[in-house]
PDB file of C-alpha atoms in Angstrom:
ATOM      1  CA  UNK A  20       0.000   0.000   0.000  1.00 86.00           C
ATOM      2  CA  UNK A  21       0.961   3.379  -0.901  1.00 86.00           C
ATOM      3  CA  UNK A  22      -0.280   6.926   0.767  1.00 90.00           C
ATOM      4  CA  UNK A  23       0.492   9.393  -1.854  1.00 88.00           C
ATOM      5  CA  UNK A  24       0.064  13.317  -0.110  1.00 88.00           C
ATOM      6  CA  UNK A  25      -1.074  16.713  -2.199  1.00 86.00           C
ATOM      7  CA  UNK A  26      -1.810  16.962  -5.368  1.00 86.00           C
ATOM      8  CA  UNK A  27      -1.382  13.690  -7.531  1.00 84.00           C
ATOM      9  CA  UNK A  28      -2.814  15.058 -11.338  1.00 81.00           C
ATOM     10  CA  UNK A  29       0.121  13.767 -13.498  1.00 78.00           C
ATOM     11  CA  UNK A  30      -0.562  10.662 -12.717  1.00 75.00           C
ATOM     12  CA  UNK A  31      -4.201  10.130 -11.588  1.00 79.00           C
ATOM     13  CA  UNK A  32      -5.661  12.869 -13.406  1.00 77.00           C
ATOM     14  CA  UNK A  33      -6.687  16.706 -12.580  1.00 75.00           C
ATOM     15  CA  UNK A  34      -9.116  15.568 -10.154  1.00 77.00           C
ATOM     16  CA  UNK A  35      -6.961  13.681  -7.484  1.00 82.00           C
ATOM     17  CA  UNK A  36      -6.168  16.799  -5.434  1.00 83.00           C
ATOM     18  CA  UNK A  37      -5.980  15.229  -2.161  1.00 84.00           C
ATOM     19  CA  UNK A  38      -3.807  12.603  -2.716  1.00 87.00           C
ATOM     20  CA  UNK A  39      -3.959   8.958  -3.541  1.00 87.00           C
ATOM     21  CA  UNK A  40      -4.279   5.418  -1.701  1.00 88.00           C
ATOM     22  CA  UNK A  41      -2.059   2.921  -3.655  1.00 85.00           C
ATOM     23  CA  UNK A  42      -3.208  -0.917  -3.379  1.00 86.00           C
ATOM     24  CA  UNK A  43      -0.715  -2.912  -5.111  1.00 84.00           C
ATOM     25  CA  UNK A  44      -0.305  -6.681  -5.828  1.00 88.00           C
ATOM     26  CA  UNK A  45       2.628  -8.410  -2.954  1.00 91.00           C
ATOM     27  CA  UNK A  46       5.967  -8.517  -4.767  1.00 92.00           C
ATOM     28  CA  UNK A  47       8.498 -11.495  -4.741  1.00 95.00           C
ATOM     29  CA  UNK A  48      10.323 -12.034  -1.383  1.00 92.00           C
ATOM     30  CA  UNK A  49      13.930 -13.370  -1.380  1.00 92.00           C
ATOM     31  CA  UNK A  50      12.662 -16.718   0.690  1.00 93.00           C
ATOM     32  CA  UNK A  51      10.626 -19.576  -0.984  1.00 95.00           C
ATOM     33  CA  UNK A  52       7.350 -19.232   0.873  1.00 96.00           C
ATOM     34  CA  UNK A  53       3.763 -19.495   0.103  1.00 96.00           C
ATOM     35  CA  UNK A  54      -0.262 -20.364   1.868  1.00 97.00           C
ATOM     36  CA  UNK A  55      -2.933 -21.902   0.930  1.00 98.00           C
ATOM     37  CA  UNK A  56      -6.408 -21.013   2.207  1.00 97.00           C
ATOM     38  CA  UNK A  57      -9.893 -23.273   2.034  1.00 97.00           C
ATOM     39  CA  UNK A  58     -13.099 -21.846   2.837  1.00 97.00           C
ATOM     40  CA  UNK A  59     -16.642 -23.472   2.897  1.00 97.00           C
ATOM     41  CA  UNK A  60     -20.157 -22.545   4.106  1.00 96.00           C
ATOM     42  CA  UNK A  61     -24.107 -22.727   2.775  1.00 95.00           C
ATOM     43  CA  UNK A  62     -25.076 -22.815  -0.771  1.00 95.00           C
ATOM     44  CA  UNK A  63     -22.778 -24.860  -1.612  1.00 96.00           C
ATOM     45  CA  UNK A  64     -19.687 -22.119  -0.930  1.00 97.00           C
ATOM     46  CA  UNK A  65     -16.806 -23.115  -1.691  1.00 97.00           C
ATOM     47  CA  UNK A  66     -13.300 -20.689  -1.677  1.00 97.00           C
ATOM     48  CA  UNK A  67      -9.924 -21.324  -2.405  1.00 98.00           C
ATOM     49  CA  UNK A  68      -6.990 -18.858  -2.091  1.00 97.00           C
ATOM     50  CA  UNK A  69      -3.505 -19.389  -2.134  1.00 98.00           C
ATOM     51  CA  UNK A  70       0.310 -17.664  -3.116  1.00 97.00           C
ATOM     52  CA  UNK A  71       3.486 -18.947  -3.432  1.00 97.00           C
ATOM     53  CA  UNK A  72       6.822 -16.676  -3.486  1.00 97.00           C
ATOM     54  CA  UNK A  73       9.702 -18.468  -5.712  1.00 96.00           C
ATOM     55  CA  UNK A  74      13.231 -17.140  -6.038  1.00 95.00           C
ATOM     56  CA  UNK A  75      14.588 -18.829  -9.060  1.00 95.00           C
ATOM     57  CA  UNK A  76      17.769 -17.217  -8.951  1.00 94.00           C
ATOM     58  CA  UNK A  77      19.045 -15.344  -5.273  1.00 90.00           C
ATOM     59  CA  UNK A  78      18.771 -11.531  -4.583  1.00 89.00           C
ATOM     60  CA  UNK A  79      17.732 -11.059  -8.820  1.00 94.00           C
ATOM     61  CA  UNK A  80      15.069 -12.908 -10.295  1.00 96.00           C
ATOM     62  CA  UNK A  81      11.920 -13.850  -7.730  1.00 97.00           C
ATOM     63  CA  UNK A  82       8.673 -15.332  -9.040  1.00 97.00           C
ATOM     64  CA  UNK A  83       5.424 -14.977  -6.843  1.00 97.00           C
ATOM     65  CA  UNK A  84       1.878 -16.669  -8.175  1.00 98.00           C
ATOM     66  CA  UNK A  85      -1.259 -16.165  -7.074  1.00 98.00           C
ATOM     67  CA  UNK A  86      -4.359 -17.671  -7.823  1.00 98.00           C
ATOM     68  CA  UNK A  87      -8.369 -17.123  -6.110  1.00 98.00           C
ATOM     69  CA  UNK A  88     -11.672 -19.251  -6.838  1.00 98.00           C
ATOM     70  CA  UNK A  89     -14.795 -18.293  -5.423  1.00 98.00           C
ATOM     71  CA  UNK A  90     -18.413 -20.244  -6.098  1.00 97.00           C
ATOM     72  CA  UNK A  91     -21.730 -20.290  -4.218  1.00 97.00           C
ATOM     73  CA  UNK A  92     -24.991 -21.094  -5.149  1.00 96.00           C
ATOM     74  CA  UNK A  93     -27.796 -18.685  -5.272  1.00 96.00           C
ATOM     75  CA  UNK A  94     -29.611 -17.987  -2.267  1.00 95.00           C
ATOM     76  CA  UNK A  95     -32.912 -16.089  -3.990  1.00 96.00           C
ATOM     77  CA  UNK A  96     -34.889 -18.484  -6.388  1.00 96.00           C
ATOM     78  CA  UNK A  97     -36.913 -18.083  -9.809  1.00 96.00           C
ATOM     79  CA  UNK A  98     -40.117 -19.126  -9.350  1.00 95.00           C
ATOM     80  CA  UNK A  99     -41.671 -18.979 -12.921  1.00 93.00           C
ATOM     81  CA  UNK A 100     -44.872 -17.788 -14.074  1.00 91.00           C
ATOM     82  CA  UNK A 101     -47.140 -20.372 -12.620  1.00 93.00           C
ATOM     83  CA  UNK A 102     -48.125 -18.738  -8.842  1.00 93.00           C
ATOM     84  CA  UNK A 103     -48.809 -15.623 -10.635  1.00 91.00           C
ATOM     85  CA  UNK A 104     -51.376 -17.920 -12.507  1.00 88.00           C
ATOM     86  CA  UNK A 105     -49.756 -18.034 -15.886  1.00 86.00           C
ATOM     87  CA  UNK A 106     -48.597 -20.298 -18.352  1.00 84.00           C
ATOM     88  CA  UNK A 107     -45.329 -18.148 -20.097  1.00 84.00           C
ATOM     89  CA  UNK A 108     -44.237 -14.937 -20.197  1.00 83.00           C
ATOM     90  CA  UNK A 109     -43.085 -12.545 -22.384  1.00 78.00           C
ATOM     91  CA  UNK A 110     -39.700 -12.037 -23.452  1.00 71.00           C
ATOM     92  CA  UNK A 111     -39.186  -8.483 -24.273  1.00 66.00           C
ATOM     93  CA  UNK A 112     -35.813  -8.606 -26.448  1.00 60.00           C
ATOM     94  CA  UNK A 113     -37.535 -10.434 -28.698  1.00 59.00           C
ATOM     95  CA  UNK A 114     -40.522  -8.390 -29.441  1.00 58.00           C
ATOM     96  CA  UNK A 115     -40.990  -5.136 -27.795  1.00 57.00           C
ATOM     97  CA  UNK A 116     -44.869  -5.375 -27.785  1.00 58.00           C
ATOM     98  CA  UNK A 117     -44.442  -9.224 -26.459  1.00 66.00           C
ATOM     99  CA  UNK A 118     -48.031  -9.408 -25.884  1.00 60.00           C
ATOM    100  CA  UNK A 119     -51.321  -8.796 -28.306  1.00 55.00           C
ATOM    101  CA  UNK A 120     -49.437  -8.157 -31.380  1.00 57.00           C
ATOM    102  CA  UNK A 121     -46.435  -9.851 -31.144  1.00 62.00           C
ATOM    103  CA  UNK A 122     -45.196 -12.428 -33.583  1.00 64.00           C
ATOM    104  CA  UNK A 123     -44.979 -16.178 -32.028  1.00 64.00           C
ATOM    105  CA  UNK A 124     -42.297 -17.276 -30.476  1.00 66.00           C
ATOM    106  CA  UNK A 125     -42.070 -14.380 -28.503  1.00 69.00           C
ATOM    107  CA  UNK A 126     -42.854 -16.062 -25.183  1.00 77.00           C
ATOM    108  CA  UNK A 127     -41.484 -18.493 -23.032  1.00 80.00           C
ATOM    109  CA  UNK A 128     -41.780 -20.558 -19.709  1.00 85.00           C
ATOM    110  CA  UNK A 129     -40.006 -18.363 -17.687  1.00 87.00           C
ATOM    111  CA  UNK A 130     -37.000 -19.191 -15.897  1.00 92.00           C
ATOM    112  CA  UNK A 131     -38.430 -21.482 -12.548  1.00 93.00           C
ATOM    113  CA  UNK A 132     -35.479 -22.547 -10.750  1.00 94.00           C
ATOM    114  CA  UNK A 133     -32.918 -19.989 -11.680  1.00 95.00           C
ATOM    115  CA  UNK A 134     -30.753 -18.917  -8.413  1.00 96.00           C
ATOM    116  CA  UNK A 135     -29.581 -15.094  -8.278  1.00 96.00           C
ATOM    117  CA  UNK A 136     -27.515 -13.834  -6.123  1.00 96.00           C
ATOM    118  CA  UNK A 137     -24.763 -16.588  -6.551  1.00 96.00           C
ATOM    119  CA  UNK A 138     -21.193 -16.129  -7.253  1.00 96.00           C
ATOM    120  CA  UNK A 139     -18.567 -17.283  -9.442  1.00 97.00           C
ATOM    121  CA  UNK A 140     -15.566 -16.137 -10.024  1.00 97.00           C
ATOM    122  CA  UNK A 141     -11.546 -16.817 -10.511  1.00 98.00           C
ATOM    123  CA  UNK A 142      -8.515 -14.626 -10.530  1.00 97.00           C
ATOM    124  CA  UNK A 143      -4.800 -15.376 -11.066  1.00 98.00           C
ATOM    125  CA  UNK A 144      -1.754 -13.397 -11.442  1.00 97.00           C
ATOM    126  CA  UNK A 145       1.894 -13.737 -11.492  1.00 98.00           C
ATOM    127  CA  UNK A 146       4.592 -11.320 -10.753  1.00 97.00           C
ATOM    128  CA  UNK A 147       8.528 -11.621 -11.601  1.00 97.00           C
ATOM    129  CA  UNK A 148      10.887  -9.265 -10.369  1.00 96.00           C
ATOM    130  CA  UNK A 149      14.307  -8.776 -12.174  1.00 96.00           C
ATOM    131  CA  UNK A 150      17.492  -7.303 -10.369  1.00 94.00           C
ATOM    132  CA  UNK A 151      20.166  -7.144 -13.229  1.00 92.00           C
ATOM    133  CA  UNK A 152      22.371  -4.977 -11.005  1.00 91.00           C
ATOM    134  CA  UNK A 153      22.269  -3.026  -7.635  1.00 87.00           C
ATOM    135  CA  UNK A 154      20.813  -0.053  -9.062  1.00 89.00           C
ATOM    136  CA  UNK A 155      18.259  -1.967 -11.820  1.00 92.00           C
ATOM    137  CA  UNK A 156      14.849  -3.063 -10.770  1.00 93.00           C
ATOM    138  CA  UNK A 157      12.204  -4.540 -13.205  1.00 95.00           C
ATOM    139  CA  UNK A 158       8.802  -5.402 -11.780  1.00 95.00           C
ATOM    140  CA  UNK A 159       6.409  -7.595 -13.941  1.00 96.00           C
ATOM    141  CA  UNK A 160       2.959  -8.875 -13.595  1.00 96.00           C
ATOM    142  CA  UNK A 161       0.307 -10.282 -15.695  1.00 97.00           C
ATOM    143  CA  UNK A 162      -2.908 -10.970 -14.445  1.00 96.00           C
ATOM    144  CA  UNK A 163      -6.415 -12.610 -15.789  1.00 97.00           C
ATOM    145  CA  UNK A 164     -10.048 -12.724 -13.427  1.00 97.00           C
ATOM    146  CA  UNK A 165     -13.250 -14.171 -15.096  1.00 96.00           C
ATOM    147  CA  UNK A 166     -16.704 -13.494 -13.382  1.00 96.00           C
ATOM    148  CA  UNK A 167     -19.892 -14.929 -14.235  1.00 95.00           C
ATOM    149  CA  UNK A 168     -23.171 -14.720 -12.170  1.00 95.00           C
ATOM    150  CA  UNK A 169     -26.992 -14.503 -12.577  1.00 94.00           C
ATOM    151  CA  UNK A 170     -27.167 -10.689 -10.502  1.00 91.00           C
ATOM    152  CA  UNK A 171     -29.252  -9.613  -7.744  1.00 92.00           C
ATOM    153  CA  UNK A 172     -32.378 -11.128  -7.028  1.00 92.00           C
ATOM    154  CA  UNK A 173     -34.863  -8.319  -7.120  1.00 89.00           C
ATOM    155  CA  UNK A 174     -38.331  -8.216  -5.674  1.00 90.00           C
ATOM    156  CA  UNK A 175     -40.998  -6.502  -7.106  1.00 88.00           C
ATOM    157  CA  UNK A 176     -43.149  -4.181  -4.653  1.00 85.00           C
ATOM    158  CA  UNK A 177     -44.564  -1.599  -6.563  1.00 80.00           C
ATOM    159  CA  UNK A 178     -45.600  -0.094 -10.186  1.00 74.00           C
ATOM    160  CA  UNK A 179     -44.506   4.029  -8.451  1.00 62.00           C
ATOM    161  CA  UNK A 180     -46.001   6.820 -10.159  1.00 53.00           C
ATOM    162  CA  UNK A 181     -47.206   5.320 -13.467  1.00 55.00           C
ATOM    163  CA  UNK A 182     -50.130   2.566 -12.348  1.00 55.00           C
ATOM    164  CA  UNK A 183     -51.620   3.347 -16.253  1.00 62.00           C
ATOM    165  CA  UNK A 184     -48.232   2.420 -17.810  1.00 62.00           C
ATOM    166  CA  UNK A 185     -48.080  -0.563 -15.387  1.00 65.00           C
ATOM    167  CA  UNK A 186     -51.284  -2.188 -16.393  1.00 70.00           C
ATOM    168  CA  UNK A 187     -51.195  -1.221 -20.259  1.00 69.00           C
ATOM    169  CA  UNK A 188     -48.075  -3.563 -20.283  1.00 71.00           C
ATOM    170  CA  UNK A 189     -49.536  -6.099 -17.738  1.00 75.00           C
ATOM    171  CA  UNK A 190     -52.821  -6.225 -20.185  1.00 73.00           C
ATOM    172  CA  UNK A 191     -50.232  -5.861 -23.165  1.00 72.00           C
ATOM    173  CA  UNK A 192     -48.192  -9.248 -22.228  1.00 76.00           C
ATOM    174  CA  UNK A 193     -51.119 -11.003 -20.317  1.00 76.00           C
ATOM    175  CA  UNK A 194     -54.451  -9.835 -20.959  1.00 71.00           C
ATOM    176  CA  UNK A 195     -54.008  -9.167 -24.890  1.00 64.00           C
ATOM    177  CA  UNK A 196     -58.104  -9.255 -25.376  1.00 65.00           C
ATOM    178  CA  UNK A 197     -57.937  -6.013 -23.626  1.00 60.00           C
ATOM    179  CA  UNK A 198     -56.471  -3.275 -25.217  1.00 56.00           C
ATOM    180  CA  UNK A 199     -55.808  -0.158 -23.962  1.00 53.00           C
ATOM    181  CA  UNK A 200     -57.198   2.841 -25.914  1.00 57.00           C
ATOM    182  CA  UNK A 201     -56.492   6.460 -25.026  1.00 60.00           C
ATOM    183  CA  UNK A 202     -59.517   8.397 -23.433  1.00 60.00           C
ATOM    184  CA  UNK A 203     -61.108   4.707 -22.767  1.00 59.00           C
ATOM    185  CA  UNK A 204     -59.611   2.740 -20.219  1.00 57.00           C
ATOM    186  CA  UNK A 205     -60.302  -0.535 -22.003  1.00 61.00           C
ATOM    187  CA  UNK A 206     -57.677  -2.747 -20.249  1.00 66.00           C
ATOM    188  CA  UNK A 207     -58.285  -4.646 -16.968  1.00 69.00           C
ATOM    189  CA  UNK A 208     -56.864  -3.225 -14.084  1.00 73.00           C
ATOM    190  CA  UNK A 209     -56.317  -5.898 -12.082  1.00 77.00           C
ATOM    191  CA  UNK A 210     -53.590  -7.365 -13.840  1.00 80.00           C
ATOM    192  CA  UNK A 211     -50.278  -5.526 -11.915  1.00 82.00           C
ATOM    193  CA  UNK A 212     -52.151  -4.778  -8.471  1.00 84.00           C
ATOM    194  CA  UNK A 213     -52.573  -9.217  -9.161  1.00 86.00           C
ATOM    195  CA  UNK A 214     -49.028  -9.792  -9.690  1.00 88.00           C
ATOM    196  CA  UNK A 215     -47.942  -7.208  -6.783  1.00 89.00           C
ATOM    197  CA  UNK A 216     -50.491  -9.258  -4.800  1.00 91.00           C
ATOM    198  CA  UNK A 217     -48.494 -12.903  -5.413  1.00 93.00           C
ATOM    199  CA  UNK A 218     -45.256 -11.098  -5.046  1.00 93.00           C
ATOM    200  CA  UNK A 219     -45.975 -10.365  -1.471  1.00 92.00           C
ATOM    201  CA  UNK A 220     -47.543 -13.436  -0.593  1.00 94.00           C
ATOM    202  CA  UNK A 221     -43.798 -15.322  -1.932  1.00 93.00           C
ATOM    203  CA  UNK A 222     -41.390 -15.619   0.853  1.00 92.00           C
ATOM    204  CA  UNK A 223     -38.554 -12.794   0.661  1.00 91.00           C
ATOM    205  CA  UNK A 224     -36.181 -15.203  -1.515  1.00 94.00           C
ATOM    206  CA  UNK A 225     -38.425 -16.222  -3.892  1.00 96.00           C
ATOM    207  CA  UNK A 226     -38.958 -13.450  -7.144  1.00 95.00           C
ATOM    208  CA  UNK A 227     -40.062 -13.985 -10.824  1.00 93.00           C
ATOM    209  CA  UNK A 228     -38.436 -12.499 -13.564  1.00 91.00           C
ATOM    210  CA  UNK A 229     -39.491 -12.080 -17.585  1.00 86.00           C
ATOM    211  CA  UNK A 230     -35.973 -11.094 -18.440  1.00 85.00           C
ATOM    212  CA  UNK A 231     -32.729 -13.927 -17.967  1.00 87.00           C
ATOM    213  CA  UNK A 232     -30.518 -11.837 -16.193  1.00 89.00           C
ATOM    214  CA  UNK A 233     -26.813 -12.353 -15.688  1.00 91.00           C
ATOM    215  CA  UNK A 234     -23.336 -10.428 -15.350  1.00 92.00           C
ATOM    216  CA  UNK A 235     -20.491 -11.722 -17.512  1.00 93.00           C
ATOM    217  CA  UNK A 236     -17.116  -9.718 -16.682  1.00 94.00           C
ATOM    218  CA  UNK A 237     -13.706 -10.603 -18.119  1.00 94.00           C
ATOM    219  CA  UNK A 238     -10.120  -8.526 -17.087  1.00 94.00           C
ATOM    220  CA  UNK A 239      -6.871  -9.173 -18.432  1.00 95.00           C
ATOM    221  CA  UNK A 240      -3.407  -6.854 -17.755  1.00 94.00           C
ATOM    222  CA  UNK A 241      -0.275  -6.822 -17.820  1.00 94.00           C
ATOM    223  CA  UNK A 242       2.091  -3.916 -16.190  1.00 90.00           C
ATOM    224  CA  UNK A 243       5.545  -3.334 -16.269  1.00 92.00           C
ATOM    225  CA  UNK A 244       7.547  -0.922 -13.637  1.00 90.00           C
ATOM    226  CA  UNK A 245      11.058  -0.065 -14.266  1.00 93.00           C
ATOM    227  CA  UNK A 246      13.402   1.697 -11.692  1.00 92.00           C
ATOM    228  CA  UNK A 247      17.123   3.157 -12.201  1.00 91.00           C
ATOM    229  CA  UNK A 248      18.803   4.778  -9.462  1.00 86.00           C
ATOM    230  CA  UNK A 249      21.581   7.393 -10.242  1.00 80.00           C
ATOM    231  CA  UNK A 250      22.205   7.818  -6.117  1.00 76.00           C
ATOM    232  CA  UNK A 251      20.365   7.359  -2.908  1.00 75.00           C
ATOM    233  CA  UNK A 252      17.967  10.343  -3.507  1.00 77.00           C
ATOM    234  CA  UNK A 253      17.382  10.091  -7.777  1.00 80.00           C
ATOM    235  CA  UNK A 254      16.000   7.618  -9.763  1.00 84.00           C
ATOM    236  CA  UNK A 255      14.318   7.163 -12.876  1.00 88.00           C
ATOM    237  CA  UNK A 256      10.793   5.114 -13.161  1.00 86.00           C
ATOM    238  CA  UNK A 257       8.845   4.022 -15.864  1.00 87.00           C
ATOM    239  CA  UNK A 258       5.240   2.567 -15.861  1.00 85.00           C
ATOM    240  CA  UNK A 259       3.655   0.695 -18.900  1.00 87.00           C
ATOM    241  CA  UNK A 260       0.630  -0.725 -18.139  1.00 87.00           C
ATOM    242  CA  UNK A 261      -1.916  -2.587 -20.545  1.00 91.00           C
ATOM    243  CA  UNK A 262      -5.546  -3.167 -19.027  1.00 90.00           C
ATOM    244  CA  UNK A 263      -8.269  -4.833 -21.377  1.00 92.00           C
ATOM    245  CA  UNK A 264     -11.500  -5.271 -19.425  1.00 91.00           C
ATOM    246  CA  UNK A 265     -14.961  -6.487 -20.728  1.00 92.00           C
ATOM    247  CA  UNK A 266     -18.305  -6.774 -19.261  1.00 90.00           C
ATOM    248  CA  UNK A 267     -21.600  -7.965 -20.527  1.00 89.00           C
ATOM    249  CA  UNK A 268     -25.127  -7.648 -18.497  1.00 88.00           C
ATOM    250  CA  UNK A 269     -28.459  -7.964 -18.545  1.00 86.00           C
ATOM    251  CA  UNK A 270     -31.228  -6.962 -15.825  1.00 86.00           C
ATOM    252  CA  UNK A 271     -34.742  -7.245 -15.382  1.00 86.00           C
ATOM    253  CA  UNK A 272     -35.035  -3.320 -14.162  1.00 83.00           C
ATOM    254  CA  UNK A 273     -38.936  -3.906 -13.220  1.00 83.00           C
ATOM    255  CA  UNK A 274     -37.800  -6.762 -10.568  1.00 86.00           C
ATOM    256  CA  UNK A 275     -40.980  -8.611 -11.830  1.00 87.00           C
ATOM    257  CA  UNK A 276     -42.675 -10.729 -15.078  1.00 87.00           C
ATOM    258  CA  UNK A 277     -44.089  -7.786 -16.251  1.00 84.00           C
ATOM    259  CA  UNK A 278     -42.349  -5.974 -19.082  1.00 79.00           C
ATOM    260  CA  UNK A 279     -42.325  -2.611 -17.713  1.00 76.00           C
ATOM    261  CA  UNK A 280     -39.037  -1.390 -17.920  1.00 73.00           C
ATOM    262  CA  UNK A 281     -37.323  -4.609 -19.571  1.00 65.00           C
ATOM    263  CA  UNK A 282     -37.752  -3.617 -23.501  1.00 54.00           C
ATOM    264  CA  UNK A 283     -33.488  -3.554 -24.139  1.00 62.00           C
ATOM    265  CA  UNK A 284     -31.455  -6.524 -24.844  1.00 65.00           C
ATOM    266  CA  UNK A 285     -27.971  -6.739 -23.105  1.00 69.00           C
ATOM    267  CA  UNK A 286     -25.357  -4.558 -23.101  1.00 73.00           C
ATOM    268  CA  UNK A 287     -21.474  -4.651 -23.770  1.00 78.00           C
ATOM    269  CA  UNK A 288     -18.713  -2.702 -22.577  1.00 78.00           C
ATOM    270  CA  UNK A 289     -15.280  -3.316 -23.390  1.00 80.00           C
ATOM    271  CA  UNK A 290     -12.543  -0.608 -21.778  1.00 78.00           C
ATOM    272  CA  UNK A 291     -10.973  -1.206 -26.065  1.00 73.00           C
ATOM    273  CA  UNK A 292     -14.802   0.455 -26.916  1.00 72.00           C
ATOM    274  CA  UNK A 293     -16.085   2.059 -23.907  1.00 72.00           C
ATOM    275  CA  UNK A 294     -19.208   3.227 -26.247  1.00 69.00           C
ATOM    276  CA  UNK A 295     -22.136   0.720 -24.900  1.00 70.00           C
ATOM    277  CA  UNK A 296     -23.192  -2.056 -27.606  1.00 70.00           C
ATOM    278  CA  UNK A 297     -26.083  -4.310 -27.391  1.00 61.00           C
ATOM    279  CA  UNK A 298     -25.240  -7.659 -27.842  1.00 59.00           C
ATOM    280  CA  UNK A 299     -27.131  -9.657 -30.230  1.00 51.00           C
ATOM    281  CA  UNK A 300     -28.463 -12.878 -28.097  1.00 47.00           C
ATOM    282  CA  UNK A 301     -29.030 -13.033 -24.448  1.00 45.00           C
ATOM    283  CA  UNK A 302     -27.275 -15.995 -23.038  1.00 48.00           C
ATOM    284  CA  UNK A 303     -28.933 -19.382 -23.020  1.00 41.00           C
TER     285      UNK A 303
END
């Protein structure tokens, strides 16, 4: 860890005026030595950590690898359309409408049994430090983390300020025989108080979603950091650092089977294209 005082804007940017907190990866040590760590609990958690410091040759080039795995089952469950008293639902990236007009094959049954709020993730990295001479360092580390998870298990408790908009797209997706028309409230309006209604009756870990949700995040880097010291009090550093990071998502922002506010397919973000793109396929 590094405390950085004052003003740090040629490095960190115009806004780090008050200094900077530095959390580095642990470099090499001189002595072979390592740990291992096991963790379990409920849901099926299971964690593994370890590290392992190698010096391949004495006092100039030290090796350290590092390596974390994380898993654990869900703990709030998908309970599919049925206790809201339907047979599907809709599936908004597919049609938009997904209800009185939309083509077939625009529904499904729901995704009973999926588990959100899990985790699963891995992350490894290795560092090699280089000591050519006294007054040469060279500090090198590559690392590579892949997540993958079905996100937060959302409830839904309300439809807010827009009860109208809540029930055209209830009646929209499950009452299509009823639709709305401005000035004439032809839709039933019993559709989202009814689904609200279920929702509260489900224990607090069970939801129902119309959208397959999931989180999908890949990082890969490697960074370089050079030192040449002239004397005790001067040296010379250079930093070269190459980051690539990816992440693709998709929620169900309505926390419910209605398709309120779930009309847009997934999105991408890659730090090579920061500019969001919408990938073409949820995942299966």
């Amino acid at each position: 860890m590094q405390i950085l005082r004052g003003p740090q804007g040629t490095l960190f940017g115009r806004n780090t005026t008050g200094g900077a907190v530095l959390l580095g990866p642990k470099k090499p040590s001189d002595a072979f030595e390592g740990y291992a760590q096991l963790q379990g609990g409920n849901y099926d958690n299971l964690e593994f950590e370890g590290a392992a410091s190698i010096p391949l040759i004495e006092d100039t080039l030290l090796v350290r690898l590092a390596y974390k795995d994380v898993e654990r089952e869900g703990f709030t469950e998908d309970v599919g359309p049925a206790p809201f008293g339907y047979d599907d639902i809709c599936q908004p990236m597919t049609s938009p409408l997904c209800g009185a007009f939309a083509p077939p094959g625009t529904r499904s049954q729901g995704f009973r049994g999926k588990e959100y709020d899990d985790q699963d993730y891995w992350h490894g990295r290795v560092g090699v430090l280089w000591r050519p001479t006294d007054r040469i360092e060279n500090y090198f580390v590559a690392y590579q983390a892949e997540s993958k998870d079905n996100g937060t298990g959302f409830r839904f408790d309300g439809a807010g300020a827009g009860p109208n908009v809540a029930n055209l797209t209830g009646n929209m997706a499950y009452n299509p025989s009823l639709v709305y028309i401005p000035g004439r409230n032809l839709f039933d309006p019993t559709v989202t108080p009814g689904v609200l209604a279920v929702q509260n009756g489900l224990s607090e870990r069970k939801t129902a979603m119309n959208v397959d949700q999931f989180t999908e995040i890949e990082a890969q880097g490697l960074y370089q950091y050079a030192v040449s010291r002239s004397s005790r009090t001067t040296s010379l550093c250079a930093i070269s650092p190459v980051i690539r990071h990816s992440r693709c998502s998709n929620w169900d922002t309505d926390d419910s089977i209605l398709p309120m506010l779930s009309q847009q397919p997934p999105v991408n973000m890659d730090s090579r294209n920061p500019l969001p793109t919408w990938a073409s396929t949820a995942r299966t």
